[in-house]
PDB file of C-alpha atoms and ligand atoms in Angstrom:
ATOM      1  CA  UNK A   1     -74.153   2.445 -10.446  1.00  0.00           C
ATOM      2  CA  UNK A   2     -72.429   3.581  -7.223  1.00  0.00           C
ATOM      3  CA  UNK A   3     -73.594   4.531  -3.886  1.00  0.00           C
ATOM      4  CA  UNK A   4     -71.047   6.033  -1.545  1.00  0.00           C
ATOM      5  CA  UNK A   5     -72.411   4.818   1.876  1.00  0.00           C
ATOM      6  CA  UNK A   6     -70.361   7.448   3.936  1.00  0.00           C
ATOM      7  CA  UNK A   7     -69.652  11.268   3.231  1.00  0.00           C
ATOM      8  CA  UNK A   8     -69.608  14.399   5.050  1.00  0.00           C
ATOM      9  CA  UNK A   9     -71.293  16.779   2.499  1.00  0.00           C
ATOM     10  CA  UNK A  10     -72.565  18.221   5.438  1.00  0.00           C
ATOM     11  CA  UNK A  11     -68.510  19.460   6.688  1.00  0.00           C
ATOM     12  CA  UNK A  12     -67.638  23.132   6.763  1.00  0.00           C
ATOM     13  CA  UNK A  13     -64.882  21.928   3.887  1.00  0.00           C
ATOM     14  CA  UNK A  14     -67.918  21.642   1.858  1.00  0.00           C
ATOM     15  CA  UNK A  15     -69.614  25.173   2.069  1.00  0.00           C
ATOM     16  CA  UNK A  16     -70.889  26.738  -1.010  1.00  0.00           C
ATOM     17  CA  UNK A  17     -69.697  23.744  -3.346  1.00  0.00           C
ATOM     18  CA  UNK A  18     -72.238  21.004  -2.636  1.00  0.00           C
ATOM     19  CA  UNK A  19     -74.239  21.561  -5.658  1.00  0.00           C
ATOM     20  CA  UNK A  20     -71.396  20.930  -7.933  1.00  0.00           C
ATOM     21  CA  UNK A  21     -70.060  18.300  -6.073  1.00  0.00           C
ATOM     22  CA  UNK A  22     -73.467  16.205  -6.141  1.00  0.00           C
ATOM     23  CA  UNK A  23     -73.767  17.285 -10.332  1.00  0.00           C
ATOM     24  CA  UNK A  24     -69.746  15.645 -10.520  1.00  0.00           C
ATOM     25  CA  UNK A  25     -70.582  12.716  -8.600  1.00  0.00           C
ATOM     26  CA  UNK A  26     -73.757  11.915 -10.886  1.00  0.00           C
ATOM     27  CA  UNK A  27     -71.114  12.446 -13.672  1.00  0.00           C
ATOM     28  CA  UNK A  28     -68.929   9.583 -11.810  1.00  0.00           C
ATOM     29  CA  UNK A  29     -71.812   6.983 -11.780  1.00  0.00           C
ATOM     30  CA  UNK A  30     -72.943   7.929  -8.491  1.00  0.00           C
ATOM     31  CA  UNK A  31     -76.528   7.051  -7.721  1.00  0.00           C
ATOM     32  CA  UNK A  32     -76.871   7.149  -3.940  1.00  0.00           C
ATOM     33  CA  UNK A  33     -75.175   9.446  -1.354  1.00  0.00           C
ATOM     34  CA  UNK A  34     -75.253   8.473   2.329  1.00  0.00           C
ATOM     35  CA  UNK A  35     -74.346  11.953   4.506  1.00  0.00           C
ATOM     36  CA  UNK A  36     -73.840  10.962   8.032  1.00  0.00           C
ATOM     37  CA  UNK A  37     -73.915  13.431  10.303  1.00  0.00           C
ATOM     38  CA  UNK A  38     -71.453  13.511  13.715  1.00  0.00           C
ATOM     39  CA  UNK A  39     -72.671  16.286  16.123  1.00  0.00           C
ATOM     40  CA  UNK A  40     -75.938  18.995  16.316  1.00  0.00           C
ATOM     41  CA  UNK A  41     -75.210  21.452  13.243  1.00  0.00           C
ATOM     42  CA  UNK A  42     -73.965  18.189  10.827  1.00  0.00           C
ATOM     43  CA  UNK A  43     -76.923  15.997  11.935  1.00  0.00           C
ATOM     44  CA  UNK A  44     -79.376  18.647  10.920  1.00  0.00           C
ATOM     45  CA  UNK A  45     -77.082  19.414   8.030  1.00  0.00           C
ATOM     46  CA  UNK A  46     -77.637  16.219   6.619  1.00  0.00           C
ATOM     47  CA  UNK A  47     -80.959  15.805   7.203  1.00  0.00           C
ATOM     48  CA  UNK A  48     -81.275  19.052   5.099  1.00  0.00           C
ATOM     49  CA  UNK A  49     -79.085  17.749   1.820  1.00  0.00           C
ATOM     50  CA  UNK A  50     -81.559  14.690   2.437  1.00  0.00           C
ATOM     51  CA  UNK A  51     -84.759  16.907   1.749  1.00  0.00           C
ATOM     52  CA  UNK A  52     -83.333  18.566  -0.887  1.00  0.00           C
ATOM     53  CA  UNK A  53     -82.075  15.472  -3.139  1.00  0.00           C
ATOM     54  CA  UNK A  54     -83.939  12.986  -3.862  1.00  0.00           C
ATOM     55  CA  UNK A  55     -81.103  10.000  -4.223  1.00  0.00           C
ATOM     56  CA  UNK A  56     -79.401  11.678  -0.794  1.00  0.00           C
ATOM     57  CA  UNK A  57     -80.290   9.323   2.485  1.00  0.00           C
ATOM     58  CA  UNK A  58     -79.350  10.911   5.784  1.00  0.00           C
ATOM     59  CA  UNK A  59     -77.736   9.046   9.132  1.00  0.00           C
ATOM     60  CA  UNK A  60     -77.616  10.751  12.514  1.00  0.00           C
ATOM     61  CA  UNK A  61     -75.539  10.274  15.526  1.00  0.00           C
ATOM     62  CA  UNK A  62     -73.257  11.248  17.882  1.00  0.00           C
ATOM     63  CA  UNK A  63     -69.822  10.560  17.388  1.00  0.00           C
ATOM     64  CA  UNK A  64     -67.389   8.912  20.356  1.00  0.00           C
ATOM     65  CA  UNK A  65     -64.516  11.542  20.068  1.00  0.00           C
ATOM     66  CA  UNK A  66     -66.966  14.301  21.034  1.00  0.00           C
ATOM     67  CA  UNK A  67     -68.731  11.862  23.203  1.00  0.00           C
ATOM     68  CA  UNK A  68     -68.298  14.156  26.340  1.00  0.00           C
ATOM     69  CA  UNK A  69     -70.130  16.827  24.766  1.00  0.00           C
ATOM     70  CA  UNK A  70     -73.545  14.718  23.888  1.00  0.00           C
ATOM     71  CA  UNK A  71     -76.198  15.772  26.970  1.00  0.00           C
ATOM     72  CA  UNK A  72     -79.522  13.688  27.251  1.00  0.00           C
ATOM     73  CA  UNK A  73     -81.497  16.388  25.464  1.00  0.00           C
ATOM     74  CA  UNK A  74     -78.646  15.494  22.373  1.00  0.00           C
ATOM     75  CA  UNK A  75     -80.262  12.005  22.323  1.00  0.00           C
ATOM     76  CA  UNK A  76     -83.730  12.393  23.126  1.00  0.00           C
ATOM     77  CA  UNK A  77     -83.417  14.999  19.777  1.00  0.00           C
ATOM     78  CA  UNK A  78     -81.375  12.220  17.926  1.00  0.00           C
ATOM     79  CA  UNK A  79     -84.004   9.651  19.194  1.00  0.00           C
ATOM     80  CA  UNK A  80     -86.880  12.298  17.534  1.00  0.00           C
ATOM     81  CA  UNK A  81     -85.039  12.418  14.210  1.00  0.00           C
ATOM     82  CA  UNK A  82     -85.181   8.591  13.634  1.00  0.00           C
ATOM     83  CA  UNK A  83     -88.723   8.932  12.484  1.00  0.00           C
ATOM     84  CA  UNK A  84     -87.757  11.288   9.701  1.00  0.00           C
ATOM     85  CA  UNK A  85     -88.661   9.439   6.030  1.00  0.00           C
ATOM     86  CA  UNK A  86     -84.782  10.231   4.871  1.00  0.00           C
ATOM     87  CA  UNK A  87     -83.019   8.887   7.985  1.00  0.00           C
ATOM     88  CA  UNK A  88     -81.851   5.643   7.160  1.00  0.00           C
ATOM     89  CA  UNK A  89     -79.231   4.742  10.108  1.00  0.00           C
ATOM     90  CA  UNK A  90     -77.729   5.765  13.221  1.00  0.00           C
ATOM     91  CA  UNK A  91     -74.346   7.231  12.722  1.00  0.00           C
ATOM     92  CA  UNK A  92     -71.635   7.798  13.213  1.00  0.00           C
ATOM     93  CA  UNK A  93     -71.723   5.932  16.208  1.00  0.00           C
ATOM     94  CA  UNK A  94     -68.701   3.763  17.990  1.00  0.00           C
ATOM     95  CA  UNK A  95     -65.460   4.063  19.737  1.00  0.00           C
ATOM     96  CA  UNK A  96     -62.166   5.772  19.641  1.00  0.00           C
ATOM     97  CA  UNK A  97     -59.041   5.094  21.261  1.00  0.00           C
ATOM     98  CA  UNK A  98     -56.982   6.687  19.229  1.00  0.00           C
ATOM     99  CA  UNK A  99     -57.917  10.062  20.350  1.00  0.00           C
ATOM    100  CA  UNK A 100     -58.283  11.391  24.013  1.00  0.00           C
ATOM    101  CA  UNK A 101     -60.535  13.769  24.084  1.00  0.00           C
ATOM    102  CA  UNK A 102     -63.653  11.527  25.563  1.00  0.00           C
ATOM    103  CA  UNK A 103     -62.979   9.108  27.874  1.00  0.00           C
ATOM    104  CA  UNK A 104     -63.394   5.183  27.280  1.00  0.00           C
ATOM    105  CA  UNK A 105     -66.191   4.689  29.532  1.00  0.00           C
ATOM    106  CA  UNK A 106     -67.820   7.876  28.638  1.00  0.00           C
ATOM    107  CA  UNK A 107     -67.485   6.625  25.007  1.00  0.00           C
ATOM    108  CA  UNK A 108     -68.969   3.020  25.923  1.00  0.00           C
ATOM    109  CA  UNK A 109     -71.872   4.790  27.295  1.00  0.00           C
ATOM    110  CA  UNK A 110     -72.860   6.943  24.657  1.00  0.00           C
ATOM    111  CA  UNK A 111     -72.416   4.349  21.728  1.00  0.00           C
ATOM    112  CA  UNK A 112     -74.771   1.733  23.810  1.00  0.00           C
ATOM    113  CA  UNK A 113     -76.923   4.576  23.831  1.00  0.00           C
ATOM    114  CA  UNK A 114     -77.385   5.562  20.445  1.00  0.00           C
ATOM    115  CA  UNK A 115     -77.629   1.634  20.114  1.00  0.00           C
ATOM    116  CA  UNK A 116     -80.492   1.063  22.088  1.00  0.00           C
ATOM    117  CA  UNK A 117     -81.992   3.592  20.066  1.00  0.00           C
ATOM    118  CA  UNK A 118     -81.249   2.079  16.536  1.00  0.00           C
ATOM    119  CA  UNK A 119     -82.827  -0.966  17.996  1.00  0.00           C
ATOM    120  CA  UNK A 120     -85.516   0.305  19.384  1.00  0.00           C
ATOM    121  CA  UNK A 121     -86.331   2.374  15.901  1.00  0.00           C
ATOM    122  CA  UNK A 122     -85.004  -0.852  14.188  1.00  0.00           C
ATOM    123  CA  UNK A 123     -81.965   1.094  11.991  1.00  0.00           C
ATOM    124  CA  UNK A 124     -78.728  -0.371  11.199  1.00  0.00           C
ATOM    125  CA  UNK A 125     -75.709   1.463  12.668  1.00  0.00           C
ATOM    126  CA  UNK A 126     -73.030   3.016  11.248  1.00  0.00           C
ATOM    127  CA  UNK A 127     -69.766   1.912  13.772  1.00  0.00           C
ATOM    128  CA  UNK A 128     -66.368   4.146  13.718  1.00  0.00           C
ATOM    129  CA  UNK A 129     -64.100   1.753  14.788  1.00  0.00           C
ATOM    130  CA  UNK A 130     -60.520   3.477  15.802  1.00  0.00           C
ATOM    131  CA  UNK A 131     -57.680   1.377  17.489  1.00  0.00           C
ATOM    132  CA  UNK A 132     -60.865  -0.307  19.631  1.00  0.00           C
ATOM    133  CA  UNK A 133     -61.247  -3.376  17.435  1.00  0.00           C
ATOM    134  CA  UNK A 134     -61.659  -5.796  20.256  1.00  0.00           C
ATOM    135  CA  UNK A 135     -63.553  -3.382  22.866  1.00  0.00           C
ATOM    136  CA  UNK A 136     -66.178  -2.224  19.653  1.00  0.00           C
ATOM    137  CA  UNK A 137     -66.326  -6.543  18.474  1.00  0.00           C
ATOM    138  CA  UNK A 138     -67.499  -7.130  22.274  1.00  0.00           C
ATOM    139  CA  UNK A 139     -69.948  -4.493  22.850  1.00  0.00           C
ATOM    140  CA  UNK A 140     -71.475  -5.061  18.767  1.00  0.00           C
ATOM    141  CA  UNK A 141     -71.891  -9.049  20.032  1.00  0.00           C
ATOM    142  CA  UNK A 142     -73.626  -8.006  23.361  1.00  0.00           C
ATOM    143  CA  UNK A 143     -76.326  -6.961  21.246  1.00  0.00           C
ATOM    144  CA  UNK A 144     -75.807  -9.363  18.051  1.00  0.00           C
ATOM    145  CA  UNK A 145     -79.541 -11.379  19.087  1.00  0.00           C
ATOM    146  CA  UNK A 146     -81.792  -8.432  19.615  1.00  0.00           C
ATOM    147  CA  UNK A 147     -81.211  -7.956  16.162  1.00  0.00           C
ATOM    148  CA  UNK A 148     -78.759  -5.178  15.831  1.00  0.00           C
ATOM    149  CA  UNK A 149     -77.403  -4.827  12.286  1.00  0.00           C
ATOM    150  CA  UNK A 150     -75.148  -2.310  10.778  1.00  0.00           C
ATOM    151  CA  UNK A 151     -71.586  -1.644   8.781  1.00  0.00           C
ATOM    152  CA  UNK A 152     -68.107  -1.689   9.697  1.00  0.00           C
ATOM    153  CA  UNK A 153     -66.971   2.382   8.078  1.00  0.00           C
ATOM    154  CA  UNK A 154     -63.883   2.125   6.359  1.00  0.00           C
ATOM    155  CA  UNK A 155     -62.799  -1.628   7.957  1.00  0.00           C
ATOM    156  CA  UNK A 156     -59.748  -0.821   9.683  1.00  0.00           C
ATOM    157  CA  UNK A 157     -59.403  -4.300  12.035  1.00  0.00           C
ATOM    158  CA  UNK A 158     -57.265  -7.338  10.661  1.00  0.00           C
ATOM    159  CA  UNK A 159     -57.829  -9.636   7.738  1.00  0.00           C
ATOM    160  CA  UNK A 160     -58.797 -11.947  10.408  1.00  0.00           C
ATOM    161  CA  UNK A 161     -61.803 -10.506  12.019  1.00  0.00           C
ATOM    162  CA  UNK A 162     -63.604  -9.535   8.972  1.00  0.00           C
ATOM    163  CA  UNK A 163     -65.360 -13.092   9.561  1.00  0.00           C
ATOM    164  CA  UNK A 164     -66.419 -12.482  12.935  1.00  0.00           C
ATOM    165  CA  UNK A 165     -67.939  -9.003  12.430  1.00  0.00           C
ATOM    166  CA  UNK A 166     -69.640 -10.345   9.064  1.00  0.00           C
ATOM    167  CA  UNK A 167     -70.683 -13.903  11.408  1.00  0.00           C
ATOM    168  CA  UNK A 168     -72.873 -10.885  13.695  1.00  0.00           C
ATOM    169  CA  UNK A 169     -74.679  -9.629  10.298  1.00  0.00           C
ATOM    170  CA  UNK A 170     -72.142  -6.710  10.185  1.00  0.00           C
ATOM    171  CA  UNK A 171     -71.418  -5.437   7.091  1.00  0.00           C
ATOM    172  CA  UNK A 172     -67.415  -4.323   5.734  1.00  0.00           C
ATOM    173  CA  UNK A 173     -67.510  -1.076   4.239  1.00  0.00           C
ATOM    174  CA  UNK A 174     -64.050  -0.203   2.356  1.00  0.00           C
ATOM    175  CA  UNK A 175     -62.692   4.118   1.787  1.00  0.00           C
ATOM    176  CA  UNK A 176     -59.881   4.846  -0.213  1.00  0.00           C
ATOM    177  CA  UNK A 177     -57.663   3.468   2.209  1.00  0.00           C
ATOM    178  CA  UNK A 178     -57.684   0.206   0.040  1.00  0.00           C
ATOM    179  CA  UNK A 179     -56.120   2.058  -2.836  1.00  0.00           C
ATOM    180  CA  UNK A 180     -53.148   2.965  -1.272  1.00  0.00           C
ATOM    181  CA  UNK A 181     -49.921   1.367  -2.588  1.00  0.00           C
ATOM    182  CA  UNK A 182     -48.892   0.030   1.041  1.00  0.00           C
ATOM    183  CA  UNK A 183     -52.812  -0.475   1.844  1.00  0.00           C
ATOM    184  CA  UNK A 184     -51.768  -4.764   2.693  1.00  0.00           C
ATOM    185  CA  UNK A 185     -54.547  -5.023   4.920  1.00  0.00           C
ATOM    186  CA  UNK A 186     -57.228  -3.608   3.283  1.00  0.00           C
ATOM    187  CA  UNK A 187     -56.451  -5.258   0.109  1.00  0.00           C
ATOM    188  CA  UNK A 188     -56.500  -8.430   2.345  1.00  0.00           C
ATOM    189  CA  UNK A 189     -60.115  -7.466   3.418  1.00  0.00           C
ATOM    190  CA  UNK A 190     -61.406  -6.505   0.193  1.00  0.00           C
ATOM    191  CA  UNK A 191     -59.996 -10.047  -1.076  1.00  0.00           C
ATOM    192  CA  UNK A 192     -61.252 -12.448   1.664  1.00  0.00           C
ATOM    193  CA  UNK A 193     -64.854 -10.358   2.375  1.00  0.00           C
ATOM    194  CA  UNK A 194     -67.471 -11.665   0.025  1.00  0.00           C
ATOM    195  CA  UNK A 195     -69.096  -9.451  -2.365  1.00  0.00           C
ATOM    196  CA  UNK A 196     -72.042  -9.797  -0.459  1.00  0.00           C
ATOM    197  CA  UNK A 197     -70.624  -7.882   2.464  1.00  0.00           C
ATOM    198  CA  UNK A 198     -69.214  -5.054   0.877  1.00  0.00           C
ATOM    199  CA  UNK A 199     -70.106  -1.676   0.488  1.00  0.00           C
ATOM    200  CA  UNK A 200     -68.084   1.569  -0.756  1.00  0.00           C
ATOM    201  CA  UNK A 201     -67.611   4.542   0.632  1.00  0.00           C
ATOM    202  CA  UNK A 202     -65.599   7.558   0.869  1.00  0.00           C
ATOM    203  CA  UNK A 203     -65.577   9.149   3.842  1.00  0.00           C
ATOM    204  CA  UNK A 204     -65.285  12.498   2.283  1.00  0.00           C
ATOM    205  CA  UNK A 205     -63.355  15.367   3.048  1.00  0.00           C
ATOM    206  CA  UNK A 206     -61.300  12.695   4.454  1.00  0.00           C
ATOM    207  CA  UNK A 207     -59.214   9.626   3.067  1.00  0.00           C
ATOM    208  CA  UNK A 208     -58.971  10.672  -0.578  1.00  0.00           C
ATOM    209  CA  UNK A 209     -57.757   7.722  -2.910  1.00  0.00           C
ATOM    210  CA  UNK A 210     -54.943   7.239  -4.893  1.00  0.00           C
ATOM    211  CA  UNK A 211     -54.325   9.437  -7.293  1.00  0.00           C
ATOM    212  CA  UNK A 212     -55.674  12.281  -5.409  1.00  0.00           C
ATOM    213  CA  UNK A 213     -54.020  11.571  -2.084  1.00  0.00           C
ATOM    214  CA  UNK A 214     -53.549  14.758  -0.447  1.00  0.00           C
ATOM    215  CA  UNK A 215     -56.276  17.016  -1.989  1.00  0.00           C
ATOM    216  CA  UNK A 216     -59.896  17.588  -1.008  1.00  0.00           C
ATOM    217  CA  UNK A 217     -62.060  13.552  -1.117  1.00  0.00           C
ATOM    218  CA  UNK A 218     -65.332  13.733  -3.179  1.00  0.00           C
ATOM    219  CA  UNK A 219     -68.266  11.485  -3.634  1.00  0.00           C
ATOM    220  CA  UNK A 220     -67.021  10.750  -6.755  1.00  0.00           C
ATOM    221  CA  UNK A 221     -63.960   9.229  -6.042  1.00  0.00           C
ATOM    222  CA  UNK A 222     -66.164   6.267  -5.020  1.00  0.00           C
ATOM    223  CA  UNK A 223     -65.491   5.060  -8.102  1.00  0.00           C
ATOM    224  CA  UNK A 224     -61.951   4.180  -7.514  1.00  0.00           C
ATOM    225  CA  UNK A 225     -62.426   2.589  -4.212  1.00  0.00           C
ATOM    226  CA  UNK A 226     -65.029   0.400  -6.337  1.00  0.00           C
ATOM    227  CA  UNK A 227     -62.205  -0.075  -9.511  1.00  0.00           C
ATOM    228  CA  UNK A 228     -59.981  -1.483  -6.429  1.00  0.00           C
ATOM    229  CA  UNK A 229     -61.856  -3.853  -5.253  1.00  0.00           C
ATOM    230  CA  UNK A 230     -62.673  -5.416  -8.573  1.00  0.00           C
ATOM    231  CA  UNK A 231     -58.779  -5.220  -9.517  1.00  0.00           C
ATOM    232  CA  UNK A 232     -58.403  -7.525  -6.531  1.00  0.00           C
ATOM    233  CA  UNK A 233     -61.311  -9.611  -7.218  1.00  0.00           C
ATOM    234  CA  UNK A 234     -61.312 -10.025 -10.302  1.00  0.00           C
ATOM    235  CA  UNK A 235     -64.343  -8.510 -11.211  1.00  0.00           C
ATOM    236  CA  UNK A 236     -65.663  -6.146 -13.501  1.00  0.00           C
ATOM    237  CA  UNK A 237     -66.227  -2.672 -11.763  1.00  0.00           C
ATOM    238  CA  UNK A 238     -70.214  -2.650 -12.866  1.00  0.00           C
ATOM    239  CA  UNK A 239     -70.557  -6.079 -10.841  1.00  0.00           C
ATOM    240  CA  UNK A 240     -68.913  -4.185  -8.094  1.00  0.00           C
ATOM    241  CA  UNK A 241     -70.796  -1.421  -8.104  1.00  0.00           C
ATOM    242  CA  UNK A 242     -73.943  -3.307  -8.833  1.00  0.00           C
ATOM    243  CA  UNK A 243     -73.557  -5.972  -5.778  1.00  0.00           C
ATOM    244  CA  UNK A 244     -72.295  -3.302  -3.554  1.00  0.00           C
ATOM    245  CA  UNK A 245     -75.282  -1.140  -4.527  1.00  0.00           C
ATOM    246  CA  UNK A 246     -77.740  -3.791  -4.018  1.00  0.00           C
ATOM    247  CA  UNK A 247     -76.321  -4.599  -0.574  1.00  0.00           C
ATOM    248  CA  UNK A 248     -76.346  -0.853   0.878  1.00  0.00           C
ATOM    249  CA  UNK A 249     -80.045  -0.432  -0.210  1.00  0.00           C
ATOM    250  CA  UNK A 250     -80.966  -3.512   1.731  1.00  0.00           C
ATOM    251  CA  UNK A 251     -78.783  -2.743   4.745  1.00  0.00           C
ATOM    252  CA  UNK A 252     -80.434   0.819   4.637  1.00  0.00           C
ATOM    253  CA  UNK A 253     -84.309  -0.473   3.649  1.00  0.00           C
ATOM    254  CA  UNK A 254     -83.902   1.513   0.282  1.00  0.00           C
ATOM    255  CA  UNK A 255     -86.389   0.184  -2.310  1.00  0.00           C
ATOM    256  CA  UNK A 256     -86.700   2.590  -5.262  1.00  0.00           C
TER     257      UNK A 256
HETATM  258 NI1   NI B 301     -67.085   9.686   8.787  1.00  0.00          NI
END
């Protein structure tokens, strides 16, 4: 019923507890996982959950706060994973100007990078998008007519450019961020994005929803993010879940 497009099974918060987590998220009505992976050991860490589970999809890439650590021999192995049956995306892939660690250009570099090669192995990409709303909008339209398609993790621009990143084929993909009580934005987004655009996700370990803000995020809090969106809608939560379901498995060429 759901599929949470975005988790970190593959985090060190996760150790020794994955099996359980995947039974209580098949408990929750969760019938895909997405793991996307962020450096070397969580890239092959995901690609391993992905081999062992059959509804578990994988997504590589090299994220833009540890951009300054990803060497040439990083992508050229990324670029040889991209053939791998389970890998579905590139991710997570994008910029971050929030943190300092990486440099902006350095950042810019390495996402155009990893985009060349979702294009080039015709994957959608998965974009983290932190305080660089405008600078990640500019470089995802440089590329809008080779093709390049992908999702917007857990949406965090304005109300008013969810039409511009959905008018480039992006999709909006919504965490537990939108059930926070003060959450104005997101609810905003969730309200004005067509069904058709969305997709749920949790972002676990991180982001946990309301009423669990503060403790450990689990696939199977997708639920809520999906009972908050058709609260605001005006929906029933299977429609939710079904559209949003639907929309994920074509973004990420999933047919069974
Ligand atoms: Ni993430």
């Amino acid at each position: 019923m759901f599929f949470d497009t975005h988790c970190h099974l593959n985090a060190e918060h996760f150790v020794g507890e994955v099996e359980n987590i995947i039974e209580q998220s098949q408990q929750a009505g969760v019938e895909y996982i997405l793991v996307v992976g962020f450096d070397r050991q969580t890239n092959i860490d995901a690609i391993a959950l992905a081999e062992k589970y059959e509804h578990i999809y994988a997504a590589v890439g090299w994220h833009p706060v540890d951009a300054i650590d990803c060497t040439n021999e990083d992508l050229i192995w990324i670029e040889s994973l991209l053939s791998h049956p389970k890998v579905v995306a590139v991710g997570e892939i994008g910029l971050d100007h929030y943190w300092d660690k990486s440099p902006h250009d350095v950042q810019q570099t390495i996402f155009e990078q990893q985009i060349e090669l979702a294009l080039k192995y015709e994957k959608p990409i998965i974009v983290h998008d932190r305080d660089a709303h405008q600078a990640v909008y500019q470089t995802l339209k440089k590329y809008a007519n080779r093709g390049l398609r992908g999702v917007m993790h857990s949406y965090s621009a304005s109300s008013e450019m969810v039409k511009p990143f959905t008018d480039l084929g992006f999709m909006i993909s919504l965490s537990g961020v939108v059930t926070f009580k003060n959450a104005k934005v997101p609810k905003k987004v969730a309200e004005l994005t067509p069904l058709e655009y969305l997709l749920i996700e949790t972002d676990a370990p991180y982001l946990t929803p309301h009423p669990y803000r503060g403790k450990r995020n689990e696939p199977a809090y997708v639920a809520l993010v999906a009972e908050e969106i058709a609260k605001i809608k005006e929906l029933a939560v299977s429609e939710v879940g079904k559209v949003t379901t639907a929309n994920a498995k074509r973004l990420f060429g999933i047919e069974n």
